[in-house]
């Protein structure tokens, strides 16, 4: 969808954080029947980070990533108007964004969680941009953070090889329309397929007096093949629709930054768009699939490595549980 606003929004700074513990494929192959060769060939993943420590949660990673982003531009946390925490692994079902607000001292910011699994960061950026482009807020912190290791069945080889923990944060600031860097977006949901990838809540017992069922959340359930097919077919369409609405051709794209789910998905989407693989931003060999964190984590790394230059066009797409998928096109402004 093309923005019709008169106020611009641009990403001012990024930050990221990953846990210290690195679990490589060889370690995983001591836990389940798999091999480094199988995991690398089928996914491109070599290792992932896992959060340890009884009192550690997504809030710690999200806060550290946020502080790193703030420090890069010497911004006082009190200047933040809104915090959007995209996560599917909060440490409180009522939301964790307020804990991040308190931990980083952004006491003037409104804070809320956004749950959209691996599309969460894209939805977070789009949501944040609306508040800026309609003139409501000036500085917005958007965080993608997940600790799916807590929801992974470590005896299920079809899922435990994929996921890792991490957080990435961006600060979006209002600017003149000429400097607008968030050009447009395209978002989708298909709830009919929600059972293809989920952390379902299962009812266990019933209170006979008032018929209330009590239960608990299960581990991650995924139909890998179907999710793979969904990503490879729907993501290119989303990107093409978004680019078309902005009158941009895929050949004009500087970087393709997709949710880091599987290297084969990244290559397949690039191929369908005739975008050369050298334009793919990928770091999933080091971190696996970090869900809402994967895009900002890879963005922060690409910026640290000075790959992204002023005025580069970055196509960002997220996809995952819901099923949800979506694209946001960014023109990088230094
Ligand atoms: O963030 C949300 C988005 N999520 C995704 O994008 C995930 C998308 N799906 C995928 O990435 C892939 O489907 C997987 C990596 C999860 C699986 O790869 P695949 O090529 O679809 O493998 P498969 O499930 O078809 O399994 C092929 C074979 C099976 O054996 P048989 O039936 O051919 O004898 C599996 O039992 O590989 C076996 N297998 C494994 N073998 C060794 C499944 N998992 C493993 C494993 N190690 N970890």
Short mmCIF file of C-alpha atoms in Angstrom, two decimals, residues 116 119 122-123 185-191 230 234-235 237-239 241 318-327:
data_model
loop_
_atom_site.label_atom_id
_atom_site.label_comp_id
_atom_site.label_asym_id
_atom_site.label_seq_id
_atom_site.Cartn_x
_atom_site.Cartn_y
_atom_site.Cartn_z
CA UNK A 116 2.75 -11.87 14.48
CA UNK A 119 6.28 -11.38 10.34
CA UNK A 122 7.64 -6.09 9.37
CA UNK A 123 4.26 -5.43 10.99
CA UNK A 185 4.16 -1.95 2.33
CA UNK A 186 1.98 -4.95 1.54
CA UNK A 187 0.59 -7.22 4.26
CA UNK A 188 -1.35 -10.50 4.27
CA UNK A 189 -2.90 -13.06 6.59
CA UNK A 190 -4.38 -16.50 5.92
CA UNK A 191 -5.98 -17.74 9.12
CA UNK A 230 3.77 -21.16 1.30
CA UNK A 234 3.52 -16.08 -1.47
CA UNK A 235 6.56 -13.97 -0.59
CA UNK A 237 3.99 -12.17 -4.98
CA UNK A 238 3.90 -9.86 -1.97
CA UNK A 239 7.18 -8.27 -3.02
CA UNK A 241 2.74 -6.29 -5.55
CA UNK A 318 8.60 -11.47 6.75
CA UNK A 319 6.56 -14.66 6.72
CA UNK A 320 5.47 -17.27 9.20
CA UNK A 321 2.82 -18.35 11.65
CA UNK A 322 -0.69 -17.02 11.28
CA UNK A 323 -0.08 -17.57 8.49
CA UNK A 324 1.15 -14.01 7.99
CA UNK A 325 3.44 -12.48 5.42
CA UNK A 326 4.28 -9.01 4.28
CA UNK A 327 6.73 -6.66 2.64
#
